[in-house]
Short mmCIF file of C-alpha atoms and ligand atoms in Angstrom, two decimals:
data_model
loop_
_atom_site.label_atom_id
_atom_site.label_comp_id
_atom_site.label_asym_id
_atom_site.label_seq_id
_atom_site.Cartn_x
_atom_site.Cartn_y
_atom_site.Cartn_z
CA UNK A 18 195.30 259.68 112.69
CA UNK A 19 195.65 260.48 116.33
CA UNK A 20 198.99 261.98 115.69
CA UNK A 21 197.12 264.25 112.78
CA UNK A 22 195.08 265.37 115.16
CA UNK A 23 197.76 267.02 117.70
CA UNK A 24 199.29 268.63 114.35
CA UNK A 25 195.71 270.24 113.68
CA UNK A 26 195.71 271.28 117.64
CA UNK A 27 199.20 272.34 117.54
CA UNK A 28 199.10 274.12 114.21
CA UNK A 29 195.71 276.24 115.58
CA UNK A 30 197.50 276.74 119.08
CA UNK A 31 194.03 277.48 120.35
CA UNK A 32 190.50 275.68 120.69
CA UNK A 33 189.54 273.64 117.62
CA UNK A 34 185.62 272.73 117.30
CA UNK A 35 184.60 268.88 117.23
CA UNK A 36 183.19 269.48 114.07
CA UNK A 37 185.93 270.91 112.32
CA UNK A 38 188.05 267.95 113.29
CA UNK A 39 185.14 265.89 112.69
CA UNK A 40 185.27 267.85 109.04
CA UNK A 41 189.26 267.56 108.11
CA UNK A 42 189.31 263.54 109.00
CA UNK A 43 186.16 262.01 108.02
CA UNK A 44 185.39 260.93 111.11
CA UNK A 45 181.90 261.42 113.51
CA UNK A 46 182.08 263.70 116.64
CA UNK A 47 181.69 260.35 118.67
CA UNK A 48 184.92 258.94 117.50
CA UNK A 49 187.33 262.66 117.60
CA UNK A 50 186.03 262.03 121.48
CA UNK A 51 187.55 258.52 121.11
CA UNK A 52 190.29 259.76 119.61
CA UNK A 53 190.79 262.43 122.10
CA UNK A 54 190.35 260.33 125.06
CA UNK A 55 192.99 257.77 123.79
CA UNK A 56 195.24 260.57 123.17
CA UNK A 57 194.66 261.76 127.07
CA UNK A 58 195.36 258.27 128.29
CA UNK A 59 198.91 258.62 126.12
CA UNK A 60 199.92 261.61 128.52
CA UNK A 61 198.66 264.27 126.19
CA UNK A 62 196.39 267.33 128.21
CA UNK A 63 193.61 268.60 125.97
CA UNK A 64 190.91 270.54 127.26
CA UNK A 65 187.14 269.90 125.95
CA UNK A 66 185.01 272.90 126.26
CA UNK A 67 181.90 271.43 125.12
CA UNK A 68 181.23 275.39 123.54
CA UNK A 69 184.74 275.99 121.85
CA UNK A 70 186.00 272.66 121.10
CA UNK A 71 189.80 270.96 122.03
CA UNK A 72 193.05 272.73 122.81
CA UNK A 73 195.98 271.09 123.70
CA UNK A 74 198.19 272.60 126.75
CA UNK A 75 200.85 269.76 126.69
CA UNK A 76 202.22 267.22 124.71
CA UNK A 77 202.37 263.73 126.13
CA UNK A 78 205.79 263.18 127.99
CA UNK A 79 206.78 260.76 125.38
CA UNK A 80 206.89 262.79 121.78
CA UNK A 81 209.24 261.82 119.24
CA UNK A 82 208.60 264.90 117.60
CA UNK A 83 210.06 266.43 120.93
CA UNK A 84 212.65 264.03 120.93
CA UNK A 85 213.84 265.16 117.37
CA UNK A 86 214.85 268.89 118.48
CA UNK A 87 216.58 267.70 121.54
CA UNK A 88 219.03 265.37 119.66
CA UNK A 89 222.16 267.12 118.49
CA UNK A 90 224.42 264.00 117.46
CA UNK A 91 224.62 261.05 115.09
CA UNK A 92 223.03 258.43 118.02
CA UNK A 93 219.27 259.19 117.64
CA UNK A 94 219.23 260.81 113.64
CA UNK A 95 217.37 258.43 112.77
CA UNK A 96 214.25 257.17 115.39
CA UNK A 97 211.76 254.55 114.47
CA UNK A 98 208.89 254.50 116.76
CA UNK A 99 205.96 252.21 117.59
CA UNK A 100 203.33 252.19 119.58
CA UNK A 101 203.68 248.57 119.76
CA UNK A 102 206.52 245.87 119.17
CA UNK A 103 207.42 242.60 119.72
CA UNK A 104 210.70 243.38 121.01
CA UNK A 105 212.79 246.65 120.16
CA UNK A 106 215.62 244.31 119.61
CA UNK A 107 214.44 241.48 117.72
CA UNK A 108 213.28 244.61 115.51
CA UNK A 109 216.59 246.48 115.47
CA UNK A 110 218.78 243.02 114.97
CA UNK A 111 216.28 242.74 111.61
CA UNK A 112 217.10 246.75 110.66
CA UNK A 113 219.87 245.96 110.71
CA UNK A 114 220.89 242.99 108.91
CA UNK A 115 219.00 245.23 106.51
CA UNK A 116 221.52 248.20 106.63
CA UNK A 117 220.52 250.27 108.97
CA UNK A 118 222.66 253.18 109.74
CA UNK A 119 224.87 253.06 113.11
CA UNK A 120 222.93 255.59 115.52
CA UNK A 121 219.54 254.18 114.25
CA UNK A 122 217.01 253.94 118.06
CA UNK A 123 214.02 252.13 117.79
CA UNK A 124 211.36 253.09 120.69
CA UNK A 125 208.25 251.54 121.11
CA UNK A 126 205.67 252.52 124.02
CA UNK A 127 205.21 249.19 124.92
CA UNK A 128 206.63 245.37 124.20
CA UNK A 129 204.31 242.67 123.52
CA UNK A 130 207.64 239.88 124.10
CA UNK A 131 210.09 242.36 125.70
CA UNK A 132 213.46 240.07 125.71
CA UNK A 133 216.16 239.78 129.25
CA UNK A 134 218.54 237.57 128.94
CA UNK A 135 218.47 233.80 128.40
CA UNK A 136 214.87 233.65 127.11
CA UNK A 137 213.48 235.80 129.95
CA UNK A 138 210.88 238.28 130.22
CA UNK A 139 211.67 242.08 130.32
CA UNK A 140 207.56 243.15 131.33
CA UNK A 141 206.62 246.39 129.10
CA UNK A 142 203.54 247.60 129.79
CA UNK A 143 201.99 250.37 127.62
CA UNK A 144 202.49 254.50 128.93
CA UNK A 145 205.29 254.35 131.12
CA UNK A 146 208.37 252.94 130.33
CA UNK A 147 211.51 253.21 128.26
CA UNK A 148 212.09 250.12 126.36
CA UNK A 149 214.63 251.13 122.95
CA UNK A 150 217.05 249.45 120.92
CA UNK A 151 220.34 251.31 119.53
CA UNK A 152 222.04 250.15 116.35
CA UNK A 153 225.86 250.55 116.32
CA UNK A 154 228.56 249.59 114.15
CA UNK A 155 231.61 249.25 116.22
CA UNK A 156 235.12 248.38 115.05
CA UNK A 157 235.52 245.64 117.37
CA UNK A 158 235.93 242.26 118.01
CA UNK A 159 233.24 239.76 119.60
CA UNK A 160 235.28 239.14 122.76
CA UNK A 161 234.93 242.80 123.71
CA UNK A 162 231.19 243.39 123.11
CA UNK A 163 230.46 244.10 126.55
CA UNK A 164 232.42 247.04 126.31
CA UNK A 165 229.04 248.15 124.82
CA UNK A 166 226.95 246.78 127.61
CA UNK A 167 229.01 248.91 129.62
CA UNK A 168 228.61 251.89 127.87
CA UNK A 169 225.25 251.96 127.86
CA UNK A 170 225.21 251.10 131.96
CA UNK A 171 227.23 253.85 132.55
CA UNK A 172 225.18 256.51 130.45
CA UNK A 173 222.38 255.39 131.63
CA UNK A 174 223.38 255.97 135.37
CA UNK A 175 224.39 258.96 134.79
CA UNK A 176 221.53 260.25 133.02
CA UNK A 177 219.20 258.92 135.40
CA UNK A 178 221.29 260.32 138.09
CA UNK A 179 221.33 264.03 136.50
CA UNK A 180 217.62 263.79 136.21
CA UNK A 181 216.25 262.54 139.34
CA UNK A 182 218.82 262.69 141.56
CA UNK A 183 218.57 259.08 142.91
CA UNK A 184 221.50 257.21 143.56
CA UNK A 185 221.43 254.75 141.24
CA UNK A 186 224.30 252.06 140.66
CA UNK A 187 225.31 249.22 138.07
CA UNK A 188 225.29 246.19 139.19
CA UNK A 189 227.57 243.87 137.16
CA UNK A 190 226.82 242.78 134.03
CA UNK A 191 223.82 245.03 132.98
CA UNK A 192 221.39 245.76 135.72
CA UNK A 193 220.15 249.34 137.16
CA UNK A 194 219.68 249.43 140.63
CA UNK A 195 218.32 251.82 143.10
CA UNK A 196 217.87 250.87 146.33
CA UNK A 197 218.89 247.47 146.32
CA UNK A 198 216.17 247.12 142.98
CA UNK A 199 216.27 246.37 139.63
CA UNK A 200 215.19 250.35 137.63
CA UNK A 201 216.51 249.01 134.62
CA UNK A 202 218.06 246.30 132.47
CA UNK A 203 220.44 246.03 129.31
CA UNK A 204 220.24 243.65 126.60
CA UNK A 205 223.02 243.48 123.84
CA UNK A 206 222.95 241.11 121.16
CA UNK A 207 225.27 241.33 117.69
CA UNK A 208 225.75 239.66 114.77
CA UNK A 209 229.64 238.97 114.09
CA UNK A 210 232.34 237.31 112.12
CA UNK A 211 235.16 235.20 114.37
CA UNK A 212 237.43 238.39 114.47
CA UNK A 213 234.84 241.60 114.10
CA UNK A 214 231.19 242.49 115.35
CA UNK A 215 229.56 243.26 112.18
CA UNK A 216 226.59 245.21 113.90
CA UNK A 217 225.15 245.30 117.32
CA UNK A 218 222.17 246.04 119.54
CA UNK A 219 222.15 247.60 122.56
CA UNK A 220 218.55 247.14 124.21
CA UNK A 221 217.57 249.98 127.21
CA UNK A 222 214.54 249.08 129.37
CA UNK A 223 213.71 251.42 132.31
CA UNK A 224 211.44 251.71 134.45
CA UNK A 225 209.82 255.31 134.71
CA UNK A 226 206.64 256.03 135.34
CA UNK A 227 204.95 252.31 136.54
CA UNK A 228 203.21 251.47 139.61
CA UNK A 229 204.53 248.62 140.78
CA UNK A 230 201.40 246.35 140.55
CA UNK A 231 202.10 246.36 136.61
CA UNK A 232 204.55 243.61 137.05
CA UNK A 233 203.90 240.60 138.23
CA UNK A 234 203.61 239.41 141.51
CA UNK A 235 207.05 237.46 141.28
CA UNK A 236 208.82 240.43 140.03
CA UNK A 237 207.43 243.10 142.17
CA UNK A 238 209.85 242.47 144.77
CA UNK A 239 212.97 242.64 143.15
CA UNK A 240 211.86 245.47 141.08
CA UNK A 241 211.49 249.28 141.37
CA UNK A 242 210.64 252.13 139.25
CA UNK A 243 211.94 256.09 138.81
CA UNK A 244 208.48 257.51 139.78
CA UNK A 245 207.99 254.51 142.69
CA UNK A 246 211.46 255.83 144.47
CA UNK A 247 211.09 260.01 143.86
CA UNK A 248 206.75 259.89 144.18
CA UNK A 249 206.96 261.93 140.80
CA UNK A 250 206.58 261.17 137.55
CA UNK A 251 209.46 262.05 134.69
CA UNK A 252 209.21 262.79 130.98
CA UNK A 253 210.31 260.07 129.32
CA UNK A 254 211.45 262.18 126.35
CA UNK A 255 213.75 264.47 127.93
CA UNK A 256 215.45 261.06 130.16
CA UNK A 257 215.78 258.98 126.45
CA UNK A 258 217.33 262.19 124.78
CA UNK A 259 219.77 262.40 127.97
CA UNK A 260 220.59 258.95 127.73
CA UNK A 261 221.44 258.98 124.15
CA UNK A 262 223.64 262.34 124.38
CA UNK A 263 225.31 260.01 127.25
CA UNK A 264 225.82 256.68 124.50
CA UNK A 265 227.49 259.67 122.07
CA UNK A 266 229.84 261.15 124.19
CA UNK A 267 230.94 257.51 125.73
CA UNK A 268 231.30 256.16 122.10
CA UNK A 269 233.57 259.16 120.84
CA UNK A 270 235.28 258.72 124.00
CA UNK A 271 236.14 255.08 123.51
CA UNK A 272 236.98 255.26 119.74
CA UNK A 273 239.40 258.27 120.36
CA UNK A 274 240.71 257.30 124.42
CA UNK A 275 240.30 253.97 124.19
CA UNK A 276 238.40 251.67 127.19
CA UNK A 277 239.97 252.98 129.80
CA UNK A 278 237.64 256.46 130.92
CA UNK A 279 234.72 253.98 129.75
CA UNK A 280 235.97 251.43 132.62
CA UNK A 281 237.51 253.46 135.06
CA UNK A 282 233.90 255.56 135.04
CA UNK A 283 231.85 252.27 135.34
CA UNK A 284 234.04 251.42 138.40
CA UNK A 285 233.08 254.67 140.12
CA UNK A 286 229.35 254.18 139.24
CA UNK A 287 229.22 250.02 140.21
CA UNK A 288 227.83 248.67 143.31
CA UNK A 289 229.22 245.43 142.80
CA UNK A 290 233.02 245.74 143.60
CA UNK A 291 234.24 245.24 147.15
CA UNK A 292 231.09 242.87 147.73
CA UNK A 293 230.95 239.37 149.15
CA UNK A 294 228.63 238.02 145.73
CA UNK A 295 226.90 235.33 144.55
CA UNK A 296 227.22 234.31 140.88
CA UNK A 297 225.73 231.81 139.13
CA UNK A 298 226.76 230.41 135.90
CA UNK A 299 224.00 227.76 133.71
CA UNK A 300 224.42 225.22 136.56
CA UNK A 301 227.32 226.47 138.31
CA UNK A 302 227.34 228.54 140.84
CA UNK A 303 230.30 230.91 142.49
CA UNK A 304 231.14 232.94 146.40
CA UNK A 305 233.38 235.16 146.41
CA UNK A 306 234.42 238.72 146.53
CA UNK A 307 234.18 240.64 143.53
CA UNK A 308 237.10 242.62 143.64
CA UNK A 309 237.75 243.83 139.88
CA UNK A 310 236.54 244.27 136.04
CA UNK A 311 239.22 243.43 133.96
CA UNK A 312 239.50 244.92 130.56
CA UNK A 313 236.73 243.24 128.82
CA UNK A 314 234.68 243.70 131.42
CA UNK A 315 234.55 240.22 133.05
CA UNK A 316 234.19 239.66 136.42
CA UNK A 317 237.03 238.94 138.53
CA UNK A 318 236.11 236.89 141.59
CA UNK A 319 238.31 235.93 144.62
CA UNK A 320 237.26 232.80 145.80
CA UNK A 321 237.87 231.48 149.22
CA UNK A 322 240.55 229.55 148.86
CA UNK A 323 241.98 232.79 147.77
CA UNK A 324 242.36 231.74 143.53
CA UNK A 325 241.01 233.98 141.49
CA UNK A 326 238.02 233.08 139.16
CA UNK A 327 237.19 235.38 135.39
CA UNK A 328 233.59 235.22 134.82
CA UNK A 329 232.10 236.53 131.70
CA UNK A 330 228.56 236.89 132.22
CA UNK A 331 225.82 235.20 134.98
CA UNK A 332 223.85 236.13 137.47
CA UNK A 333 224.83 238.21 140.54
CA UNK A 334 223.31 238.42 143.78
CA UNK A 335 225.13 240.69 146.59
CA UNK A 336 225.23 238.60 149.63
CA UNK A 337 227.50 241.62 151.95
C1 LIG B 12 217.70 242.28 131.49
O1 LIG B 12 217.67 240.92 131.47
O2 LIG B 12 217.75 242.96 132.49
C2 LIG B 12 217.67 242.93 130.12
C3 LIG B 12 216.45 243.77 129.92
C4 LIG B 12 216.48 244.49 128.59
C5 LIG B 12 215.15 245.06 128.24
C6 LIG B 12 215.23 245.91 127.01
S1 LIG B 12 213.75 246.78 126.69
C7 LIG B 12 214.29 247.26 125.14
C8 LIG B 12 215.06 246.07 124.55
N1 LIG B 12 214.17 245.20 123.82
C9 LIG B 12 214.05 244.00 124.42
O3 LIG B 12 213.34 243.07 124.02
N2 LIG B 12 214.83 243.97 125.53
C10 LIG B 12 215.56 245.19 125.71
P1 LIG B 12 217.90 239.97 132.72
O4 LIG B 12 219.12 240.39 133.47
O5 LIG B 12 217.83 238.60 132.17
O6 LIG B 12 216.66 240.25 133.65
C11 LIG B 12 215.38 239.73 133.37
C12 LIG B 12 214.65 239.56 134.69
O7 LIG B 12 214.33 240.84 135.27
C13 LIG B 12 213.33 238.84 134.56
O8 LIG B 12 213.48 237.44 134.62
C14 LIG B 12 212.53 239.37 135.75
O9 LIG B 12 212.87 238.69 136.94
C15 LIG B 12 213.05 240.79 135.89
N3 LIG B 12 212.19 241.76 135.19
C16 LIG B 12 211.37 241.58 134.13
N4 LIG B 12 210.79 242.74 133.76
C17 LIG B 12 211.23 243.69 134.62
C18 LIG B 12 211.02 245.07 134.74
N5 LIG B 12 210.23 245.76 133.92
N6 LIG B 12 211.66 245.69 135.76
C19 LIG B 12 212.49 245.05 136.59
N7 LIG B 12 212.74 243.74 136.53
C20 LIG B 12 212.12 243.06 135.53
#
């Protein structure tokens, strides 16, 4: 209903009375207050005049409806957006094993069991962040899937970039750093035959607009946020419809120039290469210097006794 009432605001462009909007939904003047306060708290301004009524001055700075008339290409056509989600992917991986249509984003404002990797927590809290899920359909095989989490790095950065200015940098496989902090995270998770990807997901969380005492004390530190680093807020609309004119061009630009660009761009963008690292793998752990991404995207490591070590996926830690 809430989203009824901006129409009836927007479609009056001017003050409405409590009682007519009381009138059109059934509801008492108590609860269009409620209603109006919980849009407020959403990002929404509305002015009460307790004489003329409600008018709203701004839409919050996460619309769909906004989102819809920035989005020119086939990533975004179709948006499914929640409030409130489990996980954007888990919800996306089930759209599509339904048949979903490549392009399909699923937002939601917050994540109830927001997904990292290995069974970890991505925190979501409600009003601030970007947490969405992309459905693609990529003529590929398995081996190369994080081709895709390195798409979505790189347009990413370089949205984020354009729209704040901050210098922020992958660092290998799928984290967004600024200032030695995590800004962001990517998740991708298929479904695939041996020898093809039949569909996969490519999960975006960023942080935007959160104070850093929303996360937990053990995350605080390694973690940062787009308003924490600039001291101003961003629209999360205008940054998700960036991000997915970013996905488009990278995904025309790898079907039709193959992964070169797409890797040659992530090595400008990375803060990993030329850095003494530490990665670990399950139990295993490796030192070296990471000095390449080969063409799949793995790691290439140069250990100290100078042999050369291919790592797929772990966790990195910049020691130099
Ligand atoms: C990631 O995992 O970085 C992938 C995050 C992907 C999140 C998106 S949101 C939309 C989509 N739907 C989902 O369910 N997931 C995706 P990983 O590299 O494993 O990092 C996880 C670790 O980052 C946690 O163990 C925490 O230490 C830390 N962390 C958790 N929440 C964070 C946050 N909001 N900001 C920064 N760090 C966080």
């Amino acid at each position: 209903m809430s989203e009824r009432i901006v129409e009836l605001l927007k479609k009056k462009g001017n003050f409405v009375s409590g009682e007519e909007i009381s009138r059109e939904f059934g509801i008492t003047r108590a609860a269009v207050w409620k209603k109006i306060k919980a849009l407020r708290d959403k990002g929404y301004l509305i002015e009460a005049s307790p004489a003329k009524g409600y008018r709203l001055i701004k839409t919050s700075e996460l619309s769909v409806e906004e989102l819809r008339t920035l989005i020119k290409g086939d990533i975004g056509r179709e948006i499914v957006f929640l409030e409130s989600v489990d996980s954007t992917n888990s919800l996306s991986m089930e759209l599509a094993d339904k048949g979903s249509q490549e392009g399909t984003v699923v937002i939601a404002d917050s994540q109830k069991k927001g997904k990292g990797r290995l069974g970890r927590t991505w925190v979501s809290p409600p009003g601030v962040n970007i947490h969405m899920s992309i459905i693609m359909r990529p003529k590929m095989e398995p081996k190369d899937a994080t081709l895709l989490t390195i798409m979505a790095a790189v347009a990413c950065v370089t949205a984020l970039r354009r729209a704040t200015e901050l210098q922020v940098t992958i660092k290998w496989p799928n984290d967004l750093m600024v200032s030695g902090k995590k800004v962001g995270g990517i998740l991708t998770e298929m479904k695939s035959d041996p020898d093809r990807i039949i569909f996969a997901v490519l999960g975006i969380g960023i942080n935007v607009n959160m104070d850093m005492k929303e996360l937990p004390p053990d995350v605080r530190p390694i973690a940062t946020s787009i308003k924490q680093e600039t001291g101003e807020g961003q629209s999360r609309t205008l940054l998700i419809a960036e991000i997915l004119k970013e996905i488009e061009h990278w995904y025309k630009v790898l079907h039709k120039m193959g992964r070169a660009p797409l890797l040659d761009e992530w090595r400008v963008l990375t803060s990993t290469l030329g850095r003494e690292v530490r990665v670990t793998v399950g139990e295993e752990a490796f030192t070296g210097m990471a000095e390449a991404i080969d063409e799949e995207g793995m790691l290439i490591l140069r250990l100290p006794s100078g042999a050369l070590k291919k790592i797929i996926a772990g966790d990195l830690i910049i020691l130099r």
